[in-house]
mmCIF file with all atom_site columns, C-alpha atoms in Angstrom:
data_model
loop_
_atom_site.group_PDB
_atom_site.id
_atom_site.type_symbol
_atom_site.label_atom_id
_atom_site.label_alt_id
_atom_site.label_comp_id
_atom_site.label_asym_id
_atom_site.label_entity_id
_atom_site.label_seq_id
_atom_site.pdbx_PDB_ins_code
_atom_site.Cartn_x
_atom_site.Cartn_y
_atom_site.Cartn_z
_atom_site.occupancy
_atom_site.B_iso_or_equiv
_atom_site.pdbx_formal_charge
_atom_site.auth_seq_id
_atom_site.auth_comp_id
_atom_site.auth_asym_id
_atom_site.auth_atom_id
_atom_site.pdbx_PDB_model_num
ATOM 1   C CA . MET A 1 1   ? 46.155 -18.777 41.598 1.00 44.00 ? 207 MET A CA 1
ATOM 2   C CA . GLN A 1 2   ? 45.987 -19.859 38.369 1.00 49.00 ? 208 GLN A CA 1
ATOM 3   C CA . SER A 1 3   ? 42.766 -19.909 36.149 1.00 52.00 ? 209 SER A CA 1
ATOM 4   C CA . PRO A 1 4   ? 39.876 -22.432 37.062 1.00 53.00 ? 210 PRO A CA 1
ATOM 5   C CA . GLU A 1 5   ? 40.255 -23.239 32.870 1.00 70.00 ? 211 GLU A CA 1
ATOM 6   C CA . THR A 1 6   ? 44.098 -24.551 34.143 1.00 87.00 ? 212 THR A CA 1
ATOM 7   C CA . ALA A 1 7   ? 42.598 -26.479 36.968 1.00 91.00 ? 213 ALA A CA 1
ATOM 8   C CA . GLU A 1 8   ? 40.420 -28.294 34.977 1.00 93.00 ? 214 GLU A CA 1
ATOM 9   C CA . GLN A 1 9   ? 43.126 -28.874 32.095 1.00 94.00 ? 215 GLN A CA 1
ATOM 10  C CA . MET A 1 10  ? 44.731 -30.321 35.352 1.00 96.00 ? 216 MET A CA 1
ATOM 11  C CA . LEU A 1 11  ? 42.275 -32.428 36.588 1.00 97.00 ? 217 LEU A CA 1
ATOM 12  C CA . GLN A 1 12  ? 41.891 -34.273 33.010 1.00 96.00 ? 218 GLN A CA 1
ATOM 13  C CA . LEU A 1 13  ? 45.570 -35.543 32.940 1.00 96.00 ? 219 LEU A CA 1
ATOM 14  C CA . ALA A 1 14  ? 45.047 -36.730 36.081 1.00 97.00 ? 220 ALA A CA 1
ATOM 15  C CA . ALA A 1 15  ? 42.293 -38.727 35.426 1.00 98.00 ? 221 ALA A CA 1
ATOM 16  C CA . ASN A 1 16  ? 43.675 -39.976 32.524 1.00 97.00 ? 222 ASN A CA 1
ATOM 17  C CA . ALA A 1 17  ? 47.229 -40.542 33.941 1.00 97.00 ? 223 ALA A CA 1
ATOM 18  C CA . ALA A 1 18  ? 45.275 -42.565 37.520 1.00 98.00 ? 224 ALA A CA 1
ATOM 19  C CA . VAL A 1 19  ? 43.029 -44.405 34.230 1.00 97.00 ? 225 VAL A CA 1
ATOM 20  C CA . SER A 1 20  ? 45.835 -45.300 32.720 1.00 97.00 ? 226 SER A CA 1
ATOM 21  C CA . LYS A 1 21  ? 47.426 -47.053 35.954 1.00 97.00 ? 227 LYS A CA 1
ATOM 22  C CA . GLY A 1 22  ? 43.975 -48.705 36.884 1.00 96.00 ? 228 GLY A CA 1
ATOM 23  C CA . GLY A 1 23  ? 42.659 -46.213 39.181 1.00 97.00 ? 229 GLY A CA 1
ATOM 24  C CA . GLU A 1 24  ? 38.330 -46.544 39.348 1.00 97.00 ? 230 GLU A CA 1
ATOM 25  C CA . ASP A 1 25  ? 35.953 -44.622 40.347 1.00 96.00 ? 231 ASP A CA 1
ATOM 26  C CA . LEU A 1 26  ? 36.593 -40.951 40.012 1.00 98.00 ? 232 LEU A CA 1
ATOM 27  C CA . LEU A 1 27  ? 35.193 -38.273 41.042 1.00 97.00 ? 233 LEU A CA 1
ATOM 28  C CA . ALA A 1 28  ? 36.130 -34.553 40.987 1.00 98.00 ? 234 ALA A CA 1
ATOM 29  C CA . LEU A 1 29  ? 34.299 -31.846 42.479 1.00 97.00 ? 235 LEU A CA 1
ATOM 30  C CA . ASN A 1 30  ? 34.512 -28.113 42.492 1.00 96.00 ? 236 ASN A CA 1
ATOM 31  C CA . VAL A 1 31  ? 35.712 -27.217 45.780 1.00 95.00 ? 237 VAL A CA 1
ATOM 32  C CA . SER A 1 32  ? 36.242 -23.551 45.269 1.00 92.00 ? 238 SER A CA 1
ATOM 33  C CA . GLU A 1 33  ? 33.782 -22.490 47.115 1.00 92.00 ? 239 GLU A CA 1
ATOM 34  C CA . PRO A 1 34  ? 34.236 -23.527 50.864 1.00 91.00 ? 240 PRO A CA 1
ATOM 35  C CA . LEU A 1 35  ? 38.090 -23.469 49.773 1.00 89.00 ? 241 LEU A CA 1
ATOM 36  C CA . PRO A 1 36  ? 39.160 -20.348 47.980 1.00 85.00 ? 242 PRO A CA 1
ATOM 37  C CA . LEU A 1 37  ? 43.529 -21.593 47.945 1.00 86.00 ? 243 LEU A CA 1
ATOM 38  C CA . VAL A 1 38  ? 41.878 -24.624 45.364 1.00 91.00 ? 244 VAL A CA 1
ATOM 39  C CA . ASP A 1 39  ? 39.004 -24.824 42.949 1.00 94.00 ? 245 ASP A CA 1
ATOM 40  C CA . ILE A 1 40  ? 38.764 -28.832 42.554 1.00 96.00 ? 246 ILE A CA 1
ATOM 41  C CA . PHE A 1 41  ? 39.862 -32.315 44.561 1.00 97.00 ? 247 PHE A CA 1
ATOM 42  C CA . LEU A 1 42  ? 39.906 -35.068 42.429 1.00 98.00 ? 248 LEU A CA 1
ATOM 43  C CA . LEU A 1 43  ? 39.489 -38.514 44.185 1.00 98.00 ? 249 LEU A CA 1
ATOM 44  C CA . VAL A 1 44  ? 40.396 -41.550 42.799 1.00 98.00 ? 250 VAL A CA 1
ATOM 45  C CA . THR A 1 45  ? 40.157 -45.642 44.154 1.00 98.00 ? 251 THR A CA 1
ATOM 46  C CA . GLY A 1 46  ? 43.291 -47.999 44.186 1.00 97.00 ? 252 GLY A CA 1
ATOM 47  C CA . ASN A 1 47  ? 42.756 -52.143 45.062 1.00 95.00 ? 253 ASN A CA 1
ATOM 48  C CA . SER A 1 48  ? 46.004 -52.397 46.907 1.00 96.00 ? 254 SER A CA 1
ATOM 49  C CA . GLU A 1 49  ? 48.687 -50.449 48.459 1.00 95.00 ? 255 GLU A CA 1
ATOM 50  C CA . ARG A 1 50  ? 50.904 -50.862 45.436 1.00 96.00 ? 256 ARG A CA 1
ATOM 51  C CA . ASN A 1 51  ? 48.402 -49.380 42.984 1.00 97.00 ? 257 ASN A CA 1
ATOM 52  C CA . VAL A 1 52  ? 47.609 -46.373 45.190 1.00 97.00 ? 258 VAL A CA 1
ATOM 53  C CA . ALA A 1 53  ? 51.083 -45.884 44.402 1.00 97.00 ? 259 ALA A CA 1
ATOM 54  C CA . ALA A 1 54  ? 51.256 -46.350 41.095 1.00 97.00 ? 260 ALA A CA 1
ATOM 55  C CA . ILE A 1 55  ? 48.248 -44.389 40.416 1.00 98.00 ? 261 ILE A CA 1
ATOM 56  C CA . ALA A 1 56  ? 50.011 -41.252 42.314 1.00 97.00 ? 262 ALA A CA 1
ATOM 57  C CA . ASP A 1 57  ? 53.066 -41.171 40.849 1.00 97.00 ? 263 ASP A CA 1
ATOM 58  C CA . GLU A 1 58  ? 51.473 -41.618 37.170 1.00 98.00 ? 264 GLU A CA 1
ATOM 59  C CA . ILE A 1 59  ? 49.676 -38.886 37.748 1.00 98.00 ? 265 ILE A CA 1
ATOM 60  C CA . GLU A 1 60  ? 52.579 -37.073 39.086 1.00 97.00 ? 266 GLU A CA 1
ATOM 61  C CA . ASP A 1 61  ? 54.507 -37.398 36.469 1.00 97.00 ? 267 ASP A CA 1
ATOM 62  C CA . LYS A 1 62  ? 52.277 -36.088 33.745 1.00 97.00 ? 268 LYS A CA 1
ATOM 63  C CA . LEU A 1 63  ? 51.400 -33.071 35.708 1.00 97.00 ? 269 LEU A CA 1
ATOM 64  C CA . ILE A 1 64  ? 55.384 -32.689 36.021 1.00 96.00 ? 270 ILE A CA 1
ATOM 65  C CA . GLU A 1 65  ? 56.201 -32.996 33.038 1.00 96.00 ? 271 GLU A CA 1
ATOM 66  C CA . ALA A 1 66  ? 53.295 -30.894 31.107 1.00 95.00 ? 272 ALA A CA 1
ATOM 67  C CA . GLY A 1 67  ? 54.266 -28.622 33.758 1.00 94.00 ? 273 GLY A CA 1
ATOM 68  C CA . HIS A 1 68  ? 52.548 -28.555 36.556 1.00 94.00 ? 274 HIS A CA 1
ATOM 69  C CA . LYS A 1 69  ? 54.575 -27.572 39.503 1.00 94.00 ? 275 LYS A CA 1
ATOM 70  C CA . ARG A 1 70  ? 53.959 -30.433 42.546 1.00 94.00 ? 276 ARG A CA 1
ATOM 71  C CA . VAL A 1 71  ? 53.342 -28.205 46.186 1.00 95.00 ? 277 VAL A CA 1
ATOM 72  C CA . ARG A 1 72  ? 53.320 -31.026 48.174 1.00 95.00 ? 278 ARG A CA 1
ATOM 73  C CA . ARG A 1 73  ? 53.177 -35.024 48.165 1.00 96.00 ? 279 ARG A CA 1
ATOM 74  C CA . GLU A 1 74  ? 52.037 -37.106 51.519 1.00 96.00 ? 280 GLU A CA 1
ATOM 75  C CA . GLY A 1 75  ? 51.732 -40.233 52.572 1.00 93.00 ? 281 GLY A CA 1
ATOM 76  C CA . ARG A 1 76  ? 53.265 -42.432 49.539 1.00 88.00 ? 282 ARG A CA 1
ATOM 77  C CA . ALA A 1 77  ? 55.156 -44.037 52.083 1.00 89.00 ? 283 ALA A CA 1
ATOM 78  C CA . GLU A 1 78  ? 52.155 -46.437 53.279 1.00 90.00 ? 284 GLU A CA 1
ATOM 79  C CA . ALA A 1 79  ? 50.408 -45.661 50.383 1.00 91.00 ? 285 ALA A CA 1
ATOM 80  C CA . ARG A 1 80  ? 46.668 -45.745 51.949 1.00 95.00 ? 286 ARG A CA 1
ATOM 81  C CA . TRP A 1 81  ? 46.142 -42.587 51.255 1.00 96.00 ? 287 TRP A CA 1
ATOM 82  C CA . VAL A 1 82  ? 47.902 -40.169 48.121 1.00 97.00 ? 288 VAL A CA 1
ATOM 83  C CA . LEU A 1 83  ? 47.237 -36.701 48.610 1.00 97.00 ? 289 LEU A CA 1
ATOM 84  C CA . LEU A 1 84  ? 49.134 -34.859 45.755 1.00 98.00 ? 290 LEU A CA 1
ATOM 85  C CA . ASP A 1 85  ? 48.591 -31.209 45.696 1.00 97.00 ? 291 ASP A CA 1
ATOM 86  C CA . PHE A 1 86  ? 49.366 -29.091 42.813 1.00 96.00 ? 292 PHE A CA 1
ATOM 87  C CA . GLY A 1 87  ? 48.004 -25.634 43.699 1.00 93.00 ? 293 GLY A CA 1
ATOM 88  C CA . ASP A 1 88  ? 44.104 -25.383 42.734 1.00 93.00 ? 294 ASP A CA 1
ATOM 89  C CA . LEU A 1 89  ? 43.998 -28.914 41.780 1.00 97.00 ? 295 LEU A CA 1
ATOM 90  C CA . ILE A 1 90  ? 44.187 -31.461 44.872 1.00 97.00 ? 296 ILE A CA 1
ATOM 91  C CA . VAL A 1 91  ? 44.150 -34.906 44.239 1.00 98.00 ? 297 VAL A CA 1
ATOM 92  C CA . HIS A 1 92  ? 43.563 -37.512 46.500 1.00 98.00 ? 298 HIS A CA 1
ATOM 93  C CA . VAL A 1 93  ? 43.796 -41.332 45.587 1.00 98.00 ? 299 VAL A CA 1
ATOM 94  C CA . PHE A 1 94  ? 42.569 -44.018 48.517 1.00 97.00 ? 300 PHE A CA 1
ATOM 95  C CA . HIS A 1 95  ? 42.647 -47.550 49.333 1.00 96.00 ? 301 HIS A CA 1
ATOM 96  C CA . ALA A 1 96  ? 39.511 -48.799 48.566 1.00 94.00 ? 302 ALA A CA 1
ATOM 97  C CA . GLU A 1 97  ? 39.192 -49.128 52.495 1.00 94.00 ? 303 GLU A CA 1
ATOM 98  C CA . GLU A 1 98  ? 40.405 -45.546 53.243 1.00 95.00 ? 304 GLU A CA 1
ATOM 99  C CA . ARG A 1 99  ? 37.947 -43.534 51.028 1.00 96.00 ? 305 ARG A CA 1
ATOM 100 C CA . VAL A 1 100 ? 34.926 -45.449 52.668 1.00 95.00 ? 306 VAL A CA 1
ATOM 101 C CA . TYR A 1 101 ? 36.587 -44.406 55.910 1.00 95.00 ? 307 TYR A CA 1
ATOM 102 C CA . TYR A 1 102 ? 37.815 -40.588 55.560 1.00 94.00 ? 308 TYR A CA 1
ATOM 103 C CA . GLY A 1 103 ? 34.571 -40.434 53.263 1.00 94.00 ? 309 GLY A CA 1
ATOM 104 C CA . LEU A 1 104 ? 35.437 -37.593 51.268 1.00 94.00 ? 310 LEU A CA 1
ATOM 105 C CA . GLU A 1 105 ? 32.537 -37.778 49.095 1.00 93.00 ? 311 GLU A CA 1
ATOM 106 C CA . ARG A 1 106 ? 30.006 -36.953 51.932 1.00 94.00 ? 312 ARG A CA 1
ATOM 107 C CA . LEU A 1 107 ? 32.219 -34.199 53.733 1.00 93.00 ? 313 LEU A CA 1
ATOM 108 C CA . TRP A 1 108 ? 31.738 -31.991 50.359 1.00 94.00 ? 314 TRP A CA 1
ATOM 109 C CA . LYS A 1 109 ? 28.641 -33.336 49.158 1.00 94.00 ? 315 LYS A CA 1
ATOM 110 C CA . ASP A 1 110 ? 27.433 -29.616 48.887 1.00 95.00 ? 316 ASP A CA 1
ATOM 111 C CA . CYS A 1 111 ? 29.763 -29.301 46.261 1.00 96.00 ? 317 CYS A CA 1
ATOM 112 C CA . PRO A 1 112 ? 29.467 -29.416 42.777 1.00 96.00 ? 318 PRO A CA 1
ATOM 113 C CA . VAL A 1 113 ? 30.462 -32.158 40.703 1.00 96.00 ? 319 VAL A CA 1
ATOM 114 C CA . VAL A 1 114 ? 33.318 -31.418 37.465 1.00 96.00 ? 320 VAL A CA 1
ATOM 115 C CA . PRO A 1 115 ? 32.739 -33.743 34.637 1.00 95.00 ? 321 PRO A CA 1
ATOM 116 C CA . ILE A 1 116 ? 35.751 -35.774 34.200 1.00 95.00 ? 322 ILE A CA 1
ATOM 117 C CA . GLU A 1 117 ? 36.328 -36.620 29.957 1.00 90.00 ? 323 GLU A CA 1
ATOM 118 C CA . LEU A 1 118 ? 38.718 -39.475 29.652 1.00 89.00 ? 324 LEU A CA 1
ATOM 119 C CA . ALA A 1 119 ? 40.872 -40.189 26.806 1.00 83.00 ? 325 ALA A CA 1
ATOM 120 C CA . GLU A 1 120 ? 39.265 -43.059 24.263 1.00 74.00 ? 326 GLU A CA 1
ATOM 121 C CA . PRO A 1 121 ? 41.725 -45.895 24.335 1.00 65.00 ? 327 PRO A CA 1
ATOM 122 C CA . ALA A 1 122 ? 44.355 -45.861 21.175 1.00 56.00 ? 328 ALA A CA 1
ATOM 123 C CA . ASP A 1 123 ? 42.613 -49.969 20.954 1.00 48.00 ? 329 ASP A CA 1
ATOM 124 C CA . ARG A 1 124 ? 39.450 -49.171 20.271 1.00 41.00 ? 330 ARG A CA 1
ATOM 125 C CA . ALA A 1 125 ? 39.561 -46.847 17.782 1.00 41.00 ? 331 ALA A CA 1
#
């Protein structure tokens, strides 16, 4: 298991990658209490199958570029709910309908929210 600091660094990388491809409604939950092998879930919404796939691909690319190893990926072919498992960080990229239907926020409602720090766009400086 990596350190919680590493999981939070991975979270920030993943969140910024998601936003760069149009990811919306980002929510990070600390699930380390009920799931000892995972620290953080990141939930992201895309507005179409193509957008979900692009968000998932960008997150995966950025985390791998940073030296993190992907353990598992599921759902890429359908691109309605893509799960990216990077060990201590698991990213769920949902199509909006699937996010509402599966309701992971409700399932994990007792888990604390982890703050997400998004980078400022370069054109705002």
